GROMACS .gro file of C-alpha atoms in nm:
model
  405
    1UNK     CA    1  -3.271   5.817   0.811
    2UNK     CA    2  -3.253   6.202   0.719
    3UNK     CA    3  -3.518   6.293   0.456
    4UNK     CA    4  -3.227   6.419   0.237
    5UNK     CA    5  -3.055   6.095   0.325
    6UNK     CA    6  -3.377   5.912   0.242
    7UNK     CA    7  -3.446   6.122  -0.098
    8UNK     CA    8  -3.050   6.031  -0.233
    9UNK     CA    9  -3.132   5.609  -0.150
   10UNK     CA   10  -3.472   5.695  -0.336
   11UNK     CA   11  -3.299   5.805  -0.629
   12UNK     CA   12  -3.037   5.525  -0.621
   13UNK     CA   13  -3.327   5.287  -0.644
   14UNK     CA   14  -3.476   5.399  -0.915
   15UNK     CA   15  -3.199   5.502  -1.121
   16UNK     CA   16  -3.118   5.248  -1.382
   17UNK     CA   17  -2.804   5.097  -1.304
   18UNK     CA   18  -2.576   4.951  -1.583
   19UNK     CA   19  -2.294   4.690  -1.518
   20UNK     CA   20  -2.053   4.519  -1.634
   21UNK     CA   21  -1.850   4.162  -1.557
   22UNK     CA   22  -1.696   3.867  -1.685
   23UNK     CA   23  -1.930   3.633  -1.589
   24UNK     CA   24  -2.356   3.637  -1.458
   25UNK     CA   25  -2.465   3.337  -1.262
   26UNK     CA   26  -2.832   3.329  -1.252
   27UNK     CA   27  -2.939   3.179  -0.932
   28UNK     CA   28  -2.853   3.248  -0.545
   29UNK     CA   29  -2.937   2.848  -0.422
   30UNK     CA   30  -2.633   2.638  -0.337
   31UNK     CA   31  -2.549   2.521  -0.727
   32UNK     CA   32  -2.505   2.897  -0.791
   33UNK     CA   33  -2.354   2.997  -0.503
   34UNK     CA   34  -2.106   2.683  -0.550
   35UNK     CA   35  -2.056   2.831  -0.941
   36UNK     CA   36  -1.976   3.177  -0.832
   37UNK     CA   37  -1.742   3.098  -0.574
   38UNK     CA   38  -1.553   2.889  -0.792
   39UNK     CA   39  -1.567   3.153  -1.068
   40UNK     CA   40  -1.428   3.412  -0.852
   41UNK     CA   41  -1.217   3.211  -0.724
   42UNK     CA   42  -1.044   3.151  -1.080
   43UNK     CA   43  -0.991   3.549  -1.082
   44UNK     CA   44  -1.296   3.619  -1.277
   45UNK     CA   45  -1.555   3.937  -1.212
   46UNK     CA   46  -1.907   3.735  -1.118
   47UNK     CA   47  -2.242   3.843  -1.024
   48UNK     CA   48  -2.474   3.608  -0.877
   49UNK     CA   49  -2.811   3.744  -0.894
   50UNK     CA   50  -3.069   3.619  -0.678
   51UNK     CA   51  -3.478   3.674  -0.759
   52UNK     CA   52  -3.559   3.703  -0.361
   53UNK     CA   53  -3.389   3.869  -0.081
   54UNK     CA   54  -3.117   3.661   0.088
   55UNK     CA   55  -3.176   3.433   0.293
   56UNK     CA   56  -3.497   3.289   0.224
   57UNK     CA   57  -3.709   2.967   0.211
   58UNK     CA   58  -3.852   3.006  -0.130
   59UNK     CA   59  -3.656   2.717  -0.333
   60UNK     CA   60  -3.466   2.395  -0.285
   61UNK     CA   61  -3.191   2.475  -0.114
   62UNK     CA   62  -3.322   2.630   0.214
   63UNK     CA   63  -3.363   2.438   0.546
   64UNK     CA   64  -3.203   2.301   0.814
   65UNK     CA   65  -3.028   1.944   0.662
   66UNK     CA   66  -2.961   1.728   0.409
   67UNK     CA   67  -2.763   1.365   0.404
   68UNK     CA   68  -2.454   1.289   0.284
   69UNK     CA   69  -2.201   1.008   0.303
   70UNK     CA   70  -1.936   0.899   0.044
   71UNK     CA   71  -2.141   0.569  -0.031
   72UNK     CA   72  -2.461   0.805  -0.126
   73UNK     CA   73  -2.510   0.694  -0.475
   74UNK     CA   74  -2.758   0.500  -0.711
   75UNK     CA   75  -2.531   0.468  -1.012
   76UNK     CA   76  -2.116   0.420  -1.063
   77UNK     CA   77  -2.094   0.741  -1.272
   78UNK     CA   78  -2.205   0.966  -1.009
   79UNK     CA   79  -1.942   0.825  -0.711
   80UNK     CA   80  -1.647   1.020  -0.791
   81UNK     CA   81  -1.936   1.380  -0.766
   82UNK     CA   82  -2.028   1.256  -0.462
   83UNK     CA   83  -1.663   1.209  -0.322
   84UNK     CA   84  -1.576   1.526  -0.502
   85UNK     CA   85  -1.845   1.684  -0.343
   86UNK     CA   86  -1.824   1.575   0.075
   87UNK     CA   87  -1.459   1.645   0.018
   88UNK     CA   88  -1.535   2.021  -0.093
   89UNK     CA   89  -1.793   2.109   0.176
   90UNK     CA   90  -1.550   1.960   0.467
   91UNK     CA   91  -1.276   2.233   0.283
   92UNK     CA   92  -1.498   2.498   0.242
   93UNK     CA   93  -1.589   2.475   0.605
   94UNK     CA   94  -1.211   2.475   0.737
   95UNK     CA   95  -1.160   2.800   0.513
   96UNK     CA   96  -1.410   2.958   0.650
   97UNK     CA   97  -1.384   2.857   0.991
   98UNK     CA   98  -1.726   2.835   1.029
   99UNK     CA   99  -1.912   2.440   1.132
  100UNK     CA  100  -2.172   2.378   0.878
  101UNK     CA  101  -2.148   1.986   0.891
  102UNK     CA  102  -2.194   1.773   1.151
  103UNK     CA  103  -2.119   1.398   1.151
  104UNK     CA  104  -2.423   1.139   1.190
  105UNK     CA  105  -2.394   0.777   1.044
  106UNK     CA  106  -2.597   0.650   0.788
  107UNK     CA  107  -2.835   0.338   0.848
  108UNK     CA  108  -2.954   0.223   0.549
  109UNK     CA  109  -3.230  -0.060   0.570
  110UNK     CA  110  -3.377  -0.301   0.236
  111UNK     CA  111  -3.567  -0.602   0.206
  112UNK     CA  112  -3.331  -0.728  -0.071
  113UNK     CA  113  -3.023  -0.870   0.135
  114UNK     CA  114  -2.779  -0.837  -0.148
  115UNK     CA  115  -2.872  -0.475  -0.226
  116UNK     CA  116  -2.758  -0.410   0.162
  117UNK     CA  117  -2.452  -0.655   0.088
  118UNK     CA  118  -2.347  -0.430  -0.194
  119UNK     CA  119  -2.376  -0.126  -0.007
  120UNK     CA  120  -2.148  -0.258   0.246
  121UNK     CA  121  -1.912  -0.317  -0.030
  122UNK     CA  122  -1.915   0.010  -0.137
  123UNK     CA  123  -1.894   0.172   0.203
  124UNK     CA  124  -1.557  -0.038   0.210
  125UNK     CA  125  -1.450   0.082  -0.128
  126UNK     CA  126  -1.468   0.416   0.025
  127UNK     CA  127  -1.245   0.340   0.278
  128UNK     CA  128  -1.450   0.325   0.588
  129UNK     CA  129  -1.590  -0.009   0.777
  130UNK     CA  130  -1.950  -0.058   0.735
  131UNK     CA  131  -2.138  -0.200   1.023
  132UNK     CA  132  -2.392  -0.447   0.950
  133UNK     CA  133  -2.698  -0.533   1.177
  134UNK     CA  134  -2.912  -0.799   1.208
  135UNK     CA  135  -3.307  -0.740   1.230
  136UNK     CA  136  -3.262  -0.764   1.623
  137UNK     CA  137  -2.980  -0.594   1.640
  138UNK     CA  138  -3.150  -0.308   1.424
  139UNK     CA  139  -3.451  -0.318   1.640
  140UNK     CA  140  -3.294  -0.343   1.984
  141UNK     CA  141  -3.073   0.001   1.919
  142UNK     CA  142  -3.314   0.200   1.706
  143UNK     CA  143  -3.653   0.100   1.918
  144UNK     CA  144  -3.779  -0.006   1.603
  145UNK     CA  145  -4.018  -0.291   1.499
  146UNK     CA  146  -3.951  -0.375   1.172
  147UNK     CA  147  -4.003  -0.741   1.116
  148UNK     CA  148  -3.789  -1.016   1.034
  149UNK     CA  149  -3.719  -0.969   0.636
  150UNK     CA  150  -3.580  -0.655   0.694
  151UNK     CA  151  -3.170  -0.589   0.636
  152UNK     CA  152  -2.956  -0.300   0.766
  153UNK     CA  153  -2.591  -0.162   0.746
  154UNK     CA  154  -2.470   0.143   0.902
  155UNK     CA  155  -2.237   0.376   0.675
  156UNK     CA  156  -2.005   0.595   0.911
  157UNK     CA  157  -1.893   0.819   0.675
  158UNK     CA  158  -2.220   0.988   0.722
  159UNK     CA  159  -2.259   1.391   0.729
  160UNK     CA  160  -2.532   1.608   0.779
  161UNK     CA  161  -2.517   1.948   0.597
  162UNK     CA  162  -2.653   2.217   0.757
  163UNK     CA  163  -2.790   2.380   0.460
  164UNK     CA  164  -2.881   2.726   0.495
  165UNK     CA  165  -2.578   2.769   0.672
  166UNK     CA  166  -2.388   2.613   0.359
  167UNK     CA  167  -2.508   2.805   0.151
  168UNK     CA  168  -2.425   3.132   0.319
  169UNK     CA  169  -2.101   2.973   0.419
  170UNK     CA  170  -2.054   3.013   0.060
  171UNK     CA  171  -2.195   3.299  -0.054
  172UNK     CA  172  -1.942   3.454   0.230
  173UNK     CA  173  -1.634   3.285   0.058
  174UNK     CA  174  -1.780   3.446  -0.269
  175UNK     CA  175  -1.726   3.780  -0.158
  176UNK     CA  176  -1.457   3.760   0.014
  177UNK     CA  177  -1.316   3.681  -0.360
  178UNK     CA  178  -1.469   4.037  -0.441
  179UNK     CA  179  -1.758   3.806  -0.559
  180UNK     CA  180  -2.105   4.105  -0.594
  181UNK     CA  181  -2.424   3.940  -0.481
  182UNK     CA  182  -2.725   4.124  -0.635
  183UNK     CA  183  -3.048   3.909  -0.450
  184UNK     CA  184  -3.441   4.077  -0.488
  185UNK     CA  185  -3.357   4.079  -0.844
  186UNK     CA  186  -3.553   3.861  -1.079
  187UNK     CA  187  -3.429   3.846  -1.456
  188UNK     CA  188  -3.659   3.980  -1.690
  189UNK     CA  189  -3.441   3.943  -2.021
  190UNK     CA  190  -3.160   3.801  -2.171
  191UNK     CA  191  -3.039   3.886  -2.471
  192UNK     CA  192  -2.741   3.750  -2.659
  193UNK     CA  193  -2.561   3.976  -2.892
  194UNK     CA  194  -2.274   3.836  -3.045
  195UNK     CA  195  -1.989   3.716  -2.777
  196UNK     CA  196  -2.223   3.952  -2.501
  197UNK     CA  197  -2.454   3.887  -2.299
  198UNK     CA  198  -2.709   4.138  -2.210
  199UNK     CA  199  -2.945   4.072  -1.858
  200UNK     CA  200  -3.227   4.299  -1.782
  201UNK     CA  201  -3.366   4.340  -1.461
  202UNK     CA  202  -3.542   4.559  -1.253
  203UNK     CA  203  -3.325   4.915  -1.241
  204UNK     CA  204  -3.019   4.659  -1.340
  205UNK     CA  205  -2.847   4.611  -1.692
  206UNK     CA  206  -2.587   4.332  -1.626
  207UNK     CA  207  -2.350   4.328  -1.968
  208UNK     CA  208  -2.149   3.983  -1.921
  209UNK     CA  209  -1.911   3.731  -2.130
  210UNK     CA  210  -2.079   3.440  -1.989
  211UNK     CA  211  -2.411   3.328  -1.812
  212UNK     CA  212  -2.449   3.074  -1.579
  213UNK     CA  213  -2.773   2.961  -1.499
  214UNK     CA  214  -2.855   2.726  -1.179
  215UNK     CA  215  -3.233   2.865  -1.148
  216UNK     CA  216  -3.354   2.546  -0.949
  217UNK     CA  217  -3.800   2.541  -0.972
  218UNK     CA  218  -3.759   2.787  -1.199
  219UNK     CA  219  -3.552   2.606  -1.444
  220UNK     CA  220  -3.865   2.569  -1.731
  221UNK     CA  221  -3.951   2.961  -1.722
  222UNK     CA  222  -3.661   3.109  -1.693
  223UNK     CA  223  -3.435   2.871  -1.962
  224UNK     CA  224  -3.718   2.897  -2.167
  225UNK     CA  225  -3.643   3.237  -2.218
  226UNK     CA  226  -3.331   3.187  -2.336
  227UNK     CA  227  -3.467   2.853  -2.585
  228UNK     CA  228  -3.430   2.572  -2.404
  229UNK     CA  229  -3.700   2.341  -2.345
  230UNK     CA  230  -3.630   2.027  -2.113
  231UNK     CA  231  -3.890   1.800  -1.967
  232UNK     CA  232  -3.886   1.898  -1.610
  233UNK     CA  233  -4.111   1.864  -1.342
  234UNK     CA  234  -4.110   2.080  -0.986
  235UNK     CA  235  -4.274   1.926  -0.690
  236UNK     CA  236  -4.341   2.028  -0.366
  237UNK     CA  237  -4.246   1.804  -0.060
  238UNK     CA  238  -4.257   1.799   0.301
  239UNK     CA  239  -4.059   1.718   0.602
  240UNK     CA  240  -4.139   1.679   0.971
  241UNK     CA  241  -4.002   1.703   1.291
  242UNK     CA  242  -4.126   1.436   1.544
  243UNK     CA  243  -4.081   1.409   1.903
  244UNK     CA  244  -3.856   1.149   2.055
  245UNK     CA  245  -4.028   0.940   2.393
  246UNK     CA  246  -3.692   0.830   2.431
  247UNK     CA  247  -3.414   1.088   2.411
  248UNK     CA  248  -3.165   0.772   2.359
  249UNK     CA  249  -3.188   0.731   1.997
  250UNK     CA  250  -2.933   0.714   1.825
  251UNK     CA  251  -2.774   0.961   1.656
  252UNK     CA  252  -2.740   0.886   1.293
  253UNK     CA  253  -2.981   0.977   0.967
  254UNK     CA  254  -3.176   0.716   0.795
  255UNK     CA  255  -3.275   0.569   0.465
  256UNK     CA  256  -3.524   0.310   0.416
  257UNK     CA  257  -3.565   0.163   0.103
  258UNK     CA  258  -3.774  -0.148   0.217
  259UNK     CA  259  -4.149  -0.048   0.079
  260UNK     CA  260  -4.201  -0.095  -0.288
  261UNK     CA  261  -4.235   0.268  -0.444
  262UNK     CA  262  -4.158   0.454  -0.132
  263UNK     CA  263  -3.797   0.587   0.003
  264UNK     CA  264  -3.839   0.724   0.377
  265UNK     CA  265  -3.585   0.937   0.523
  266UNK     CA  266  -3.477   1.053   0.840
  267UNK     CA  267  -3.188   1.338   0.972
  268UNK     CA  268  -2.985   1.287   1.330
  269UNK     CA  269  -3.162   1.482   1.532
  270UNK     CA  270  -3.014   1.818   1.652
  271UNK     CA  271  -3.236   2.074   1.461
  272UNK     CA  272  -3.482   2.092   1.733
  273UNK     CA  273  -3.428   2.012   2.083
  274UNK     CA  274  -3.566   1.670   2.137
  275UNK     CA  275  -3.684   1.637   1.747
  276UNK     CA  276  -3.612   1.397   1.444
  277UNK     CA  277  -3.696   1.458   1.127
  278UNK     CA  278  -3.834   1.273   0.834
  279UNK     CA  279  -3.960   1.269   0.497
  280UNK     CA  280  -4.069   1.099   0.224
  281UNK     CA  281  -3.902   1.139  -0.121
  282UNK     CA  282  -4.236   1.231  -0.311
  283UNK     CA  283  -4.409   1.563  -0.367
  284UNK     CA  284  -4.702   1.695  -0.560
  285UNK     CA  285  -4.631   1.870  -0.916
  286UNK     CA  286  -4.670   2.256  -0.911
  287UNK     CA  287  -4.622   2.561  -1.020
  288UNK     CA  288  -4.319   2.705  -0.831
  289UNK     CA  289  -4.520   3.036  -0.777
  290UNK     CA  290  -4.804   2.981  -0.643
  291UNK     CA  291  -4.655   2.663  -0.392
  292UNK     CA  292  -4.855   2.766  -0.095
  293UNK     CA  293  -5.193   2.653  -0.280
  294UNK     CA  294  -5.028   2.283  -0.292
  295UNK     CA  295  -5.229   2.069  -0.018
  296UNK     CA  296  -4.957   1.770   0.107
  297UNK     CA  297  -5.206   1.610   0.374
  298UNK     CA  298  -5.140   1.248   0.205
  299UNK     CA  299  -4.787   1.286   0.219
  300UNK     CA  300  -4.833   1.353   0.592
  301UNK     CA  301  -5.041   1.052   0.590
  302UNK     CA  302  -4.770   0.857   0.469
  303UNK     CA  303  -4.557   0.964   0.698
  304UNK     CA  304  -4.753   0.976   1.016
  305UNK     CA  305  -4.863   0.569   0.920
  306UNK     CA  306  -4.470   0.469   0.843
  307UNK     CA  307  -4.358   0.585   1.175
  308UNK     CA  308  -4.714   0.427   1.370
  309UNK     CA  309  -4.591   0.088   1.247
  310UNK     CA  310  -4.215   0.074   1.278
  311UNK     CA  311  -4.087   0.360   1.534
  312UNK     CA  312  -4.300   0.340   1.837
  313UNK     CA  313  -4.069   0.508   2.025
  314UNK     CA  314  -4.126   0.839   1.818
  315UNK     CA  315  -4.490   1.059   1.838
  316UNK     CA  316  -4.648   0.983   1.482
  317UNK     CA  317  -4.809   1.294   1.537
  318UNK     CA  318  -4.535   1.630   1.403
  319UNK     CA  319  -4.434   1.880   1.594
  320UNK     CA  320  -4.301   2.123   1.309
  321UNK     CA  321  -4.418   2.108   0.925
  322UNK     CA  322  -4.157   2.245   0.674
  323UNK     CA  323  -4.124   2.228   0.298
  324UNK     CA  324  -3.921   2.234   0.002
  325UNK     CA  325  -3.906   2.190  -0.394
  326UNK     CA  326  -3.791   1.967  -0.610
  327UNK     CA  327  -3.705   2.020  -0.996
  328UNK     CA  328  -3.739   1.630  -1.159
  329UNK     CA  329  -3.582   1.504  -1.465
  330UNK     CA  330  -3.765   1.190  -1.585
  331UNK     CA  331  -3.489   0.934  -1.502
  332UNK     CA  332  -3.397   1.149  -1.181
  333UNK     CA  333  -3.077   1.217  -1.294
  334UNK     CA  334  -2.975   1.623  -1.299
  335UNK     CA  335  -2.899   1.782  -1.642
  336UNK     CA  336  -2.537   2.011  -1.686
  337UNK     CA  337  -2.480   2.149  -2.055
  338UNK     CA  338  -2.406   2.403  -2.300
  339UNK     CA  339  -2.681   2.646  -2.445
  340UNK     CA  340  -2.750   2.419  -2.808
  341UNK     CA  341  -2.623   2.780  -3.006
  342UNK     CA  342  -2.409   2.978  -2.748
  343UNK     CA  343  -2.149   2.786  -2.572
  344UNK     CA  344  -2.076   3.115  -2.337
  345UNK     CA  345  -2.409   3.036  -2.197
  346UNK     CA  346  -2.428   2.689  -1.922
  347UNK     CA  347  -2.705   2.557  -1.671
  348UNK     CA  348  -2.749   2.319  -1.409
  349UNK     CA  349  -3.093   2.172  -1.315
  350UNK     CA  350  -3.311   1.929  -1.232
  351UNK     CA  351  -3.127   1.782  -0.943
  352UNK     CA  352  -3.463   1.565  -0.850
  353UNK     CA  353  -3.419   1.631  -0.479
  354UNK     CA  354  -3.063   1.478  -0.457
  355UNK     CA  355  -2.801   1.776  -0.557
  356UNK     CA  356  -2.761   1.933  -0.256
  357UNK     CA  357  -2.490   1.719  -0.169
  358UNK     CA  358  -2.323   1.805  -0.481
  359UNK     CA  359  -2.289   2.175  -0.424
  360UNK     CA  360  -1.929   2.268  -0.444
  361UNK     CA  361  -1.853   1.983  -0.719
  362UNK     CA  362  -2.098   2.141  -0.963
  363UNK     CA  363  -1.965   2.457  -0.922
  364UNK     CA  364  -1.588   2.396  -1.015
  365UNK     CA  365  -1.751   2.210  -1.280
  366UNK     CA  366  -1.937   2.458  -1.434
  367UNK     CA  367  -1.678   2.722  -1.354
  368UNK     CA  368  -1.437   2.473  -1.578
  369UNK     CA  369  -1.718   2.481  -1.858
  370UNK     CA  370  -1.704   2.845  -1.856
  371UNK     CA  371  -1.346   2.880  -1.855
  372UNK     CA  372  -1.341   2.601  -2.106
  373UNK     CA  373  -1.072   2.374  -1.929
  374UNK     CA  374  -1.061   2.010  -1.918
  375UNK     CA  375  -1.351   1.865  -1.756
  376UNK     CA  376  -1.250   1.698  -1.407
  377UNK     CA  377  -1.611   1.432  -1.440
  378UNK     CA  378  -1.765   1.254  -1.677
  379UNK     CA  379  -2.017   1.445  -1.747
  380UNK     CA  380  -2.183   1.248  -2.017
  381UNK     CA  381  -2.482   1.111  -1.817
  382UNK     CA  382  -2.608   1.446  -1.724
  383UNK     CA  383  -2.669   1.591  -2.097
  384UNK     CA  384  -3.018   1.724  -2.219
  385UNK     CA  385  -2.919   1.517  -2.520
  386UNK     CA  386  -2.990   1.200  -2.322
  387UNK     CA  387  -3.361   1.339  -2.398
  388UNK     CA  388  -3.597   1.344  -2.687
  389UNK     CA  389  -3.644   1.713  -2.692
  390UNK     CA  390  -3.839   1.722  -3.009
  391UNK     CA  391  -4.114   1.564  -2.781
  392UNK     CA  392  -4.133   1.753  -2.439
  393UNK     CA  393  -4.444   1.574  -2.367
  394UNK     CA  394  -4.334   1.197  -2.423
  395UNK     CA  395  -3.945   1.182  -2.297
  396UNK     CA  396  -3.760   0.820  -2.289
  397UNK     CA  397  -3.720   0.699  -1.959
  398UNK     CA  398  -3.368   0.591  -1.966
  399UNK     CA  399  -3.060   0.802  -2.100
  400UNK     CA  400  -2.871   0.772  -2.425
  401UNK     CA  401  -2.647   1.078  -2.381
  402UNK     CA  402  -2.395   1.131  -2.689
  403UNK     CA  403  -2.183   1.480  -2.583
  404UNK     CA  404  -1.933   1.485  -2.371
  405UNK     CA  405  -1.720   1.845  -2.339
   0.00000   0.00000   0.00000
């Protein structure tokens, strides 16, 4: 770079810049991304603004995988967002023309036989034969141990989504839509003044109609600028990549819901040449700053002694340590609503290590909140009002939601 070159980027950078569009989503993880796209796609000028440069590994929606299969739910109201949901990210991929799923079965293994009989059932409500396994069965293919109280079914519908590729699959789409990503950009401000909307960051002004705000860990700080308090939790997590002794395991992902308390997970291996990973869905509360303080060697313990006493054909010891967040709701279930005074202002949070999945269905759904058309879910379940907000401290445990847009 010229110096005179260099001295007219200096002064672009620290000129205050002032803008103007229809609509600023807050947020540059996949719920964001998913609302922009969508927004653009409706015809509307959109900003997503992201606080770090993109790509990064900063939040909850970074990494290699996540799990998905159109049985993947814990409650009725949330199957037709999960269908809605695989359905999108196989689309967005053929538009694209990029891969950024790959298919790998789902074995999912209980102690409580009708629990696995049930999930079979709903495999077959989706339209694709479940294959059930007996313990011997389950041990003879998967080189397991696990003894003889166990019970397993295989879902094929099974994806893995390659998520950082997702989400930049996405972010792509967005500006191909003339979608304007702004990312190294943390908001600072926001201001409502009348029908505008007035977001202050660093050597930005961003004037807007609407605000969409997916801000993932950050959900407490930043929507508490804006006056909304919800009883949320981030945690930080871990996942590991373990070496295979035998190269001829099979390739599907894993959820094991046999120990009391504990849900152990595991992704088809293709990450890492001659790797599988696995986690454990628990974390350690934090502040989403300052996450590299967090110390996760129990979690590892966990891990390490899980795979020691039922996959013997897998080195307990990892080979690769990652990590993510996770923003929890107390009943796990994420929260979608209106700001409580401005109804051109709508979040997403608290997705509880679950929503990745979800991407593209939460974004036409908040796009459709924004553009105020009939809702395509129920979206009942997911409203802060299913919480006693008047006691952030002390929040039910089960929901009683009363809105519904």
């Amino acid at each position: 770079m010229c110096f005179q070159s260099f001295l007219k980027w200096r002064d672009i950078e620290t000129k205050l810049v002032e803008e103007e569009f229809d609509v600023c989503v807050v947020g540059g993880g996949v719920m964001g991304s998913c609302a922009a796209y969508s927004l653009a796609e409706a015809g509307k000028s959109t900003v997503l603004i992201e606080q770090f440069p993109i790509p990064h590994t900063r939040g909850s929606s970074s990494g290699h995988s996540r799990i998905t299969s159109l049985s993947d739910y814990r409650h009725p109201f949330m199957a037709s967002l999960v269908n809605h949901g695989y359905k999108q990210w196989l689309k967005l991929q053929t538009i694209a023309a990029e891969w950024a799923v790959r298919q790998a079965p789902v074995l999912t293994i209980g102690t409580d036989e009708e629990v696995i009989k049930h999930k079979g059932k709903r495999i077959e409500s989706c339209g694709f034969p479940p294959t059930r396994l007996t313990i011997a069965d389950l041990n003879a293919q998967y080189k397991s141990q696990f003894p003889s109280d166990r019970f397993a079914v295989i879902d094929p519908s099974g994806l893995v989504l390659v998520a950082n590729k997702c989400v930049l699959l996405v972010q792509k789409l967005f500006k191909s839509r003339g979608g304007v990503i702004l990312d190294g950009c943390p908001v600072k401000q926001v201001e409502t003044e009348k029908e505008r909307i007035r977001i202050t960051c660093p050597r930005r002004v961003i004037t807007c109609k609407s605000l969409v705000l997916c801000p993932g860990p950050w959900a407490k700080e930043l929507l508490g600028k804006v006056g909304i308090k919800l009883p949320l939790r981030t945690l930080k997590t871990g996942v590991w990549y373990f070496k295979l002794r035998d190269p001829s395991f099979p390739p599907s992902s894993i959820n094991d819901l046999s120990i009391s308390n504990e849900f152990f997970y595991a992704t088809r291996p293709f990450e890492y040449p001659g790797l599988i990973k696995f986690g454990v869905h628990d974390g350690v509360e934090i502040d989403p700053g300052e996450r590299e303080k967090c110390d996760l060697s129990h979690l590892k313990k966990k891990m390490t002694d899980y795979l020691e006493e039922f996959f013997p054909q897998i080195e307990p010891q990892p080979s690769i340590e990652e990590s993510c967040m996770y923003t929890m709701t107390p009943d796990s279930n994420f929260i979608l609503d209106y700001h409580p005074k401005h109804k051109n202002i709508v979040y997403a949070c608290g997705f509880s290590g679950t929503g990745f999945q979800l991407g593209p269905a939460i974004g036409e759904v908040l796009a459709g909140m924004v553009l105020d058309y009939e809702p395509i879910h129920d979206m009942t379940p997911f409203r802060a009002s299913r919480f006693n907000l008047q006691d952030e401290e002390d929040p039910p445990k089960s929901p009683s939601a009363t809105s519904k847009y």
